[in-house]
Amino acid sequence: QRPIITLEEHFLSRVALAQSGEHNAVFKAIPGLWDQFTELGPRRLADMDAGGVTMQVISHGPGDLAPAACRDCNDQLAAAVRANPGRFAGFAELPMEQPQEAAKELRRTCSGEMDGVAFVGALVDSHTEAGLYYDGPEFDVLWAEATRLDVPIYIHPTWPSEQLYAASASPHLPANVMTTILAFGFGWHSDVALHVLRMYAAGVFDRFPTLKIVIGHMGEMIPYMLQRIQRASSRWGRERSFREVWDNNLWLTTSGNWALDPLACILRNTKHDRIMYSVDYPFAKSRDGLAWLEELEQSGMVSEEELEGIRWKNAAKLLRLDVN
Ligand code: GRE
Ligand code: ZN
């Protein structure tokens, strides 16, 4: 069987479970999701088997954790990786409200200090609950550590902050509809895209020219807007064009966006070795992902070699994972 690696795959930690988690009600309302989300064992492995997934790179779901809670979360994940070394790998959870602490936790988790387990990078929310983004100089300490360790940071959407919600919510729509529009219906994706543009414009990629950033959901709409971004950003005074940074510093995954249309765009304007398959477990189904992969294979849009790249090789190279 040909390998598959997925890398936007979430769990909810025991520390997060013990906290109130205002959005947990959303998760609990989805049948079967809660049990999959909070587990790191047989249920997850069975779903991976059903979707042909060889290895899941597991990360925490949306929501801030303080430094001690992050350490507990990462220790829990490390134990699961230790128990299933061929099937699970880890992305660290980082306390992003405290950039120094985030850098420290990245070092602890990715340099093999956790009893033989080394995580392959980190997945962070696109902003903290208080609405802090990472384009400021206080995060240089984290980018420095990520480049020193040569591990990618995955920027993942999260629930709108109070300010963002207040600025965008319509008085004509009920809160649950508005939340969906501002979350996985659209807003999450534009939020990550805007964040990447902010980081670029603020010179993060000038200061850290080898920084590796991963974004999900078929590139969070950036590929579709690439030409306009390229034109606008030529006035931002950066050392390299956005296009060069896109080609050299960013990777994208397919997570839970099961259409070939965005991929057609991506294949035209993005380097093919940047495209990595992912499911977004438990919010998307591995079986739907597998059906999408089969549709892709039958479409003739990619060569056999490119398909292998998307299925696992591109991720294996970026994350230095051995799945054979
Ligand atoms: C995600 O991680 O992408 C996600 C959630 C919650 C709901 C939908 C979704 O965290 O796609
Ligand atoms: Zn996700």
Short mmCIF file of C-alpha atoms and ligand atoms in Angstrom, two decimals:
data_model
loop_
_atom_site.label_atom_id
_atom_site.label_comp_id
_atom_site.label_asym_id
_atom_site.label_seq_id
_atom_site.Cartn_x
_atom_site.Cartn_y
_atom_site.Cartn_z
CA GLN A 1 0.00 0.00 0.00
CA ARG A 2 1.26 3.50 -0.88
CA PRO A 3 1.87 5.73 2.16
CA ILE A 4 -0.17 8.76 3.18
CA ILE A 5 0.93 11.40 5.70
CA THR A 6 -1.58 13.90 7.12
CA LEU A 7 -0.59 16.95 9.16
CA GLU A 8 -3.59 19.02 10.21
CA GLU A 9 -5.01 16.48 12.59
CA HIS A 10 -6.26 17.59 15.98
CA PHE A 11 -6.90 16.39 19.49
CA LEU A 12 -8.23 18.04 22.64
CA SER A 13 -5.87 17.57 25.59
CA ARG A 14 -6.73 16.51 29.12
CA VAL A 15 -5.75 20.01 30.37
CA ALA A 16 -8.08 21.69 27.89
CA LEU A 17 -10.85 19.28 28.87
CA ALA A 18 -10.45 20.37 32.48
CA GLN A 19 -10.92 24.02 31.47
CA SER A 20 -14.33 25.42 30.55
CA GLY A 21 -13.72 25.89 26.80
CA GLU A 22 -16.55 28.13 25.62
CA HIS A 23 -16.52 26.55 22.15
CA ASN A 24 -16.66 22.97 23.34
CA ALA A 25 -20.45 23.06 22.99
CA VAL A 26 -19.97 23.46 19.22
CA PHE A 27 -17.79 20.36 19.13
CA LYS A 28 -20.10 18.34 21.41
CA ALA A 29 -23.06 19.08 19.13
CA ILE A 30 -21.42 17.23 16.23
CA PRO A 31 -22.30 13.51 16.50
CA GLY A 32 -19.30 11.29 17.27
CA LEU A 33 -16.82 14.15 17.11
CA TRP A 34 -16.10 14.58 20.81
CA ASP A 35 -14.97 10.98 21.28
CA GLN A 36 -12.61 11.22 18.31
CA PHE A 37 -11.31 14.63 19.32
CA THR A 38 -10.34 13.72 22.88
CA GLU A 39 -8.71 10.38 22.10
CA LEU A 40 -5.19 9.39 20.99
CA GLY A 41 -5.54 5.65 20.49
CA PRO A 42 -7.58 2.94 18.78
CA ARG A 43 -10.42 5.17 17.53
CA ARG A 44 -7.99 7.46 15.76
CA LEU A 45 -5.99 4.56 14.36
CA ALA A 46 -9.18 2.92 13.04
CA ASP A 47 -10.14 6.14 11.25
CA MET A 48 -6.64 6.40 9.81
CA ASP A 49 -6.89 2.80 8.59
CA ALA A 50 -10.26 3.55 6.96
CA GLY A 51 -8.70 6.48 5.13
CA GLY A 52 -5.45 4.75 4.19
CA VAL A 53 -3.45 7.12 6.40
CA THR A 54 -0.01 5.80 7.35
CA MET A 55 0.98 8.60 9.69
CA GLN A 56 -0.87 11.44 11.41
CA VAL A 57 1.05 14.47 12.62
CA ILE A 58 -1.15 15.37 15.58
CA SER A 59 -1.72 18.87 16.98
CA HIS A 60 -3.98 20.47 19.55
CA GLY A 61 -7.33 22.00 18.54
CA PRO A 62 -8.03 25.75 18.65
CA GLY A 63 -7.75 27.63 21.99
CA ASP A 64 -4.98 29.23 24.08
CA LEU A 65 -3.15 27.28 26.75
CA ALA A 66 -0.83 28.82 29.36
CA PRO A 67 2.81 27.61 29.54
CA ALA A 68 2.32 24.85 32.15
CA ALA A 69 -0.82 23.61 30.37
CA CYS A 70 1.10 23.52 27.07
CA ARG A 71 3.78 21.38 28.66
CA ASP A 72 1.17 18.95 29.98
CA CYS A 73 -0.59 18.86 26.60
CA ASN A 74 2.69 18.16 24.81
CA ASP A 75 3.70 15.50 27.34
CA GLN A 76 0.36 13.78 26.75
CA LEU A 77 0.89 13.89 22.99
CA ALA A 78 4.49 12.67 23.33
CA ALA A 79 3.27 9.62 25.26
CA ALA A 80 0.88 8.79 22.40
CA VAL A 81 3.69 9.18 19.86
CA ARG A 82 5.93 6.95 21.98
CA ALA A 83 3.18 4.30 22.06
CA ASN A 84 2.62 4.44 18.26
CA PRO A 85 5.92 5.55 16.74
CA GLY A 86 5.13 4.42 13.20
CA ARG A 87 1.65 5.99 13.12
CA PHE A 88 1.74 9.21 15.13
CA ALA A 89 4.02 12.25 15.12
CA GLY A 90 3.53 15.54 16.97
CA PHE A 91 3.25 19.28 16.40
CA ALA A 92 3.75 21.20 19.64
CA GLU A 93 1.16 23.41 21.31
CA LEU A 94 2.78 26.74 22.24
CA PRO A 95 1.81 29.46 24.76
CA MET A 96 1.64 32.26 22.19
CA GLU A 97 0.64 34.97 24.69
CA GLN A 98 4.23 34.66 25.93
CA PRO A 99 6.64 34.50 22.98
CA GLN A 100 9.71 33.71 25.15
CA GLU A 101 7.88 30.78 26.70
CA ALA A 102 6.64 29.69 23.26
CA ALA A 103 10.23 29.59 21.99
CA LYS A 104 11.28 27.62 25.05
CA GLU A 105 8.51 25.07 24.58
CA LEU A 106 9.34 24.73 20.89
CA ARG A 107 12.92 23.92 21.87
CA ARG A 108 11.85 21.44 24.56
CA THR A 109 9.45 19.58 22.25
CA CYS A 110 11.43 19.55 19.01
CA SER A 111 14.95 18.83 20.21
CA GLY A 112 14.32 15.34 21.60
CA GLU A 113 14.27 16.33 25.27
CA MET A 114 10.94 14.56 25.83
CA ASP A 115 12.27 11.10 26.59
CA GLY A 116 13.33 10.27 23.05
CA VAL A 117 10.38 11.85 21.22
CA ALA A 118 11.06 14.87 19.00
CA PHE A 119 8.09 16.78 17.62
CA VAL A 120 8.37 17.91 14.00
CA GLY A 121 7.32 21.54 14.48
CA ALA A 122 4.38 23.39 16.04
CA LEU A 123 0.82 24.30 15.11
CA VAL A 124 -0.37 27.64 16.47
CA ASP A 125 -3.68 29.49 16.40
CA SER A 126 -3.74 32.40 13.95
CA HIS A 127 -4.13 34.77 16.90
CA THR A 128 -4.45 34.50 20.66
CA GLU A 129 -7.84 34.66 22.36
CA ALA A 130 -7.07 38.29 23.21
CA GLY A 131 -6.54 39.00 19.51
CA LEU A 132 -2.73 39.14 19.39
CA TYR A 133 -1.15 38.39 15.98
CA TYR A 134 2.48 37.40 15.49
CA ASP A 135 3.83 40.09 13.18
CA GLY A 136 5.47 42.07 16.01
CA PRO A 137 9.16 41.97 16.96
CA GLU A 138 8.35 40.19 20.23
CA PHE A 139 7.85 36.99 18.20
CA ASP A 140 11.34 37.13 16.67
CA VAL A 141 12.50 34.93 19.52
CA LEU A 142 10.13 32.21 18.30
CA TRP A 143 11.01 32.54 14.60
CA ALA A 144 14.70 32.43 15.57
CA GLU A 145 14.18 29.18 17.45
CA ALA A 146 12.11 27.66 14.62
CA THR A 147 14.79 28.48 12.05
CA ARG A 148 17.57 27.26 14.35
CA LEU A 149 15.74 23.94 14.86
CA ASP A 150 14.71 24.01 11.18
CA VAL A 151 11.10 23.03 11.97
CA PRO A 152 7.96 24.52 10.39
CA ILE A 153 5.25 26.46 12.22
CA TYR A 154 1.72 25.68 11.06
CA ILE A 155 -0.62 28.69 11.34
CA HIS A 156 -4.14 27.41 11.92
CA PRO A 157 -7.40 29.38 12.14
CA THR A 158 -9.11 29.96 15.44
CA TRP A 159 -12.34 31.46 16.79
CA PRO A 160 -12.69 35.21 16.18
CA SER A 161 -11.51 37.41 19.03
CA GLU A 162 -14.07 39.72 20.66
CA GLN A 163 -12.77 42.72 18.68
CA LEU A 164 -12.89 40.83 15.41
CA TYR A 165 -16.40 39.58 16.12
CA ALA A 166 -17.62 43.04 17.15
CA ALA A 167 -16.14 44.63 14.02
CA SER A 168 -17.58 42.04 11.63
CA ALA A 169 -20.88 40.81 13.08
CA SER A 170 -24.10 41.73 11.32
CA PRO A 171 -27.01 43.02 13.43
CA HIS A 172 -29.32 41.23 10.96
CA LEU A 173 -28.02 37.73 11.61
CA PRO A 174 -28.28 35.38 14.57
CA ALA A 175 -25.04 34.78 16.48
CA ASN A 176 -24.71 31.14 15.46
CA VAL A 177 -24.91 32.00 11.76
CA MET A 178 -22.51 34.91 12.20
CA THR A 179 -20.03 32.71 14.07
CA THR A 180 -20.09 30.19 11.24
CA ILE A 181 -19.47 32.91 8.64
CA LEU A 182 -16.58 34.23 10.70
CA ALA A 183 -15.24 30.72 11.42
CA PHE A 184 -15.01 27.72 9.08
CA GLY A 185 -17.55 29.19 6.63
CA PHE A 186 -15.03 31.80 5.45
CA GLY A 187 -13.63 34.13 8.10
CA TRP A 188 -11.08 31.70 9.52
CA HIS A 189 -9.47 31.42 6.14
CA SER A 190 -9.28 35.13 5.40
CA ASP A 191 -7.93 35.65 8.92
CA VAL A 192 -4.97 33.32 8.30
CA ALA A 193 -4.38 34.83 4.86
CA LEU A 194 -4.34 38.36 6.33
CA HIS A 195 -1.97 37.17 9.03
CA VAL A 196 0.50 35.82 6.48
CA LEU A 197 0.35 39.14 4.63
CA ARG A 198 0.91 41.03 7.88
CA MET A 199 3.95 38.89 8.68
CA TYR A 200 5.33 39.43 5.20
CA ALA A 201 4.71 43.20 5.26
CA ALA A 202 6.24 43.50 8.74
CA GLY A 203 9.48 41.99 7.49
CA VAL A 204 9.38 38.67 9.36
CA PHE A 205 10.60 36.84 6.24
CA ASP A 206 13.35 39.45 5.69
CA ARG A 207 14.65 38.85 9.21
CA PHE A 208 14.18 35.06 8.97
CA PRO A 209 14.70 34.16 5.31
CA THR A 210 14.62 30.41 5.99
CA LEU A 211 11.50 30.42 8.18
CA LYS A 212 9.07 27.66 7.18
CA ILE A 213 5.33 28.36 7.54
CA VAL A 214 2.54 25.90 6.73
CA ILE A 215 -1.07 26.92 6.13
CA GLY A 216 -4.07 24.67 5.58
CA HIS A 217 -7.35 24.55 3.66
CA MET A 218 -5.75 24.77 0.18
CA GLY A 219 -3.69 27.83 1.06
CA GLU A 220 -6.38 29.84 2.88
CA MET A 221 -7.42 31.55 -0.38
CA ILE A 222 -3.99 33.11 -1.02
CA PRO A 223 -3.38 31.19 -4.29
CA TYR A 224 -6.59 32.59 -5.77
CA MET A 225 -5.49 36.15 -4.94
CA LEU A 226 -1.78 35.74 -5.61
CA GLN A 227 -1.56 38.15 -8.52
CA ARG A 228 -3.31 40.96 -6.64
CA ILE A 229 -1.20 40.36 -3.53
CA GLN A 230 1.96 40.39 -5.63
CA ARG A 231 1.00 43.74 -7.17
CA ALA A 232 -0.05 45.45 -3.91
CA SER A 233 2.90 44.11 -1.94
CA SER A 234 5.51 45.49 -4.33
CA ARG A 235 5.14 48.79 -2.42
CA TRP A 236 5.77 47.34 1.02
CA GLY A 237 9.55 47.69 0.86
CA ARG A 238 10.47 44.08 1.48
CA GLU A 239 13.71 42.44 0.36
CA ARG A 240 12.00 39.70 -1.62
CA SER A 241 8.69 39.84 -3.48
CA PHE A 242 5.68 38.10 -1.96
CA ARG A 243 5.95 35.63 -4.79
CA GLU A 244 9.49 34.68 -3.78
CA VAL A 245 8.43 34.24 -0.17
CA TRP A 246 5.42 32.19 -1.29
CA ASP A 247 7.76 29.95 -3.30
CA ASN A 248 10.39 29.57 -0.59
CA ASN A 249 8.88 29.99 2.87
CA LEU A 250 5.31 28.70 2.63
CA TRP A 251 3.76 25.25 2.32
CA LEU A 252 0.08 24.44 2.12
CA THR A 253 -2.19 21.50 2.87
CA THR A 254 -5.51 20.32 1.48
CA SER A 255 -7.15 19.96 4.92
CA GLY A 256 -10.90 19.46 4.68
CA ASN A 257 -11.31 21.29 1.38
CA TRP A 258 -12.45 18.46 -0.85
CA ALA A 259 -12.68 20.09 -4.24
CA LEU A 260 -10.39 19.97 -7.25
CA ASP A 261 -11.16 23.58 -8.23
CA PRO A 262 -8.82 25.26 -5.71
CA LEU A 263 -6.19 22.66 -6.54
CA ALA A 264 -6.41 23.56 -10.22
CA CYS A 265 -5.52 27.14 -9.26
CA ILE A 266 -2.73 26.02 -6.94
CA LEU A 267 -1.21 23.74 -9.56
CA ARG A 268 -0.97 26.73 -11.89
CA ASN A 269 0.71 29.19 -9.52
CA THR A 270 2.34 27.29 -6.67
CA LYS A 271 5.34 24.97 -6.68
CA HIS A 272 4.02 21.43 -6.69
CA ASP A 273 6.39 20.26 -3.95
CA ARG A 274 4.65 22.72 -1.57
CA ILE A 275 1.32 20.88 -1.71
CA MET A 276 0.66 18.38 1.08
CA TYR A 277 -2.40 16.23 1.66
CA SER A 278 -4.10 16.55 5.07
CA VAL A 279 -7.51 15.59 6.41
CA ASP A 280 -8.32 17.92 9.37
CA TYR A 281 -9.38 15.02 11.61
CA PRO A 282 -11.81 14.93 13.37
CA PHE A 283 -13.50 17.86 11.60
CA ALA A 284 -13.18 16.24 8.21
CA LYS A 285 -13.43 12.54 7.42
CA SER A 286 -10.45 10.48 6.25
CA ARG A 287 -12.77 8.58 3.89
CA ASP A 288 -13.80 11.82 2.16
CA GLY A 289 -10.14 12.70 1.83
CA LEU A 290 -9.36 9.34 0.29
CA ALA A 291 -12.22 9.79 -2.20
CA TRP A 292 -10.74 13.20 -3.08
CA LEU A 293 -7.30 11.63 -3.63
CA GLU A 294 -8.89 9.04 -5.93
CA GLU A 295 -10.75 11.75 -7.83
CA LEU A 296 -7.47 13.63 -8.18
CA GLU A 297 -5.70 10.56 -9.51
CA GLN A 298 -8.45 9.94 -12.06
CA SER A 299 -8.56 13.58 -13.13
CA GLY A 300 -5.13 13.44 -14.76
CA MET A 301 -4.32 16.84 -13.22
CA VAL A 302 -1.07 15.58 -11.71
CA SER A 303 1.56 13.04 -12.66
CA GLU A 304 2.08 9.87 -10.65
CA GLU A 305 5.18 11.43 -9.10
CA GLU A 306 3.32 14.62 -8.17
CA LEU A 307 0.52 12.58 -6.64
CA GLU A 308 3.05 10.75 -4.45
CA GLY A 309 4.42 14.15 -3.46
CA ILE A 310 0.99 15.34 -2.38
CA ARG A 311 0.16 12.06 -0.61
CA TRP A 312 3.33 11.86 1.49
CA LYS A 313 6.68 12.71 -0.06
CA ASN A 314 6.46 16.50 0.28
CA ALA A 315 5.48 16.21 3.96
CA ALA A 316 8.12 13.53 4.62
CA LYS A 317 10.79 15.86 3.24
CA LEU A 318 9.61 18.97 5.10
CA LEU A 319 9.18 17.15 8.41
CA ARG A 320 11.99 14.60 7.98
CA LEU A 321 9.57 11.74 8.55
CA ASP A 322 10.31 8.17 7.62
CA VAL A 323 7.15 6.24 6.77
CA ASN A 324 8.68 3.23 5.06
C1 GRE B 1 -10.46 22.97 12.01
O1 GRE B 1 -9.60 22.63 12.83
O2 GRE B 1 -10.16 23.26 10.85
C2 GRE B 1 -11.90 23.01 12.46
C3 GRE B 1 -12.20 23.18 13.82
C4 GRE B 1 -13.53 23.24 14.22
C5 GRE B 1 -14.56 23.15 13.29
C6 GRE B 1 -14.27 23.00 11.94
C7 GRE B 1 -12.94 22.94 11.52
O3 GRE B 1 -11.20 23.28 14.72
O4 GRE B 1 -12.65 22.81 10.22
ZN ZN B 2 -7.81 22.14 11.47
#
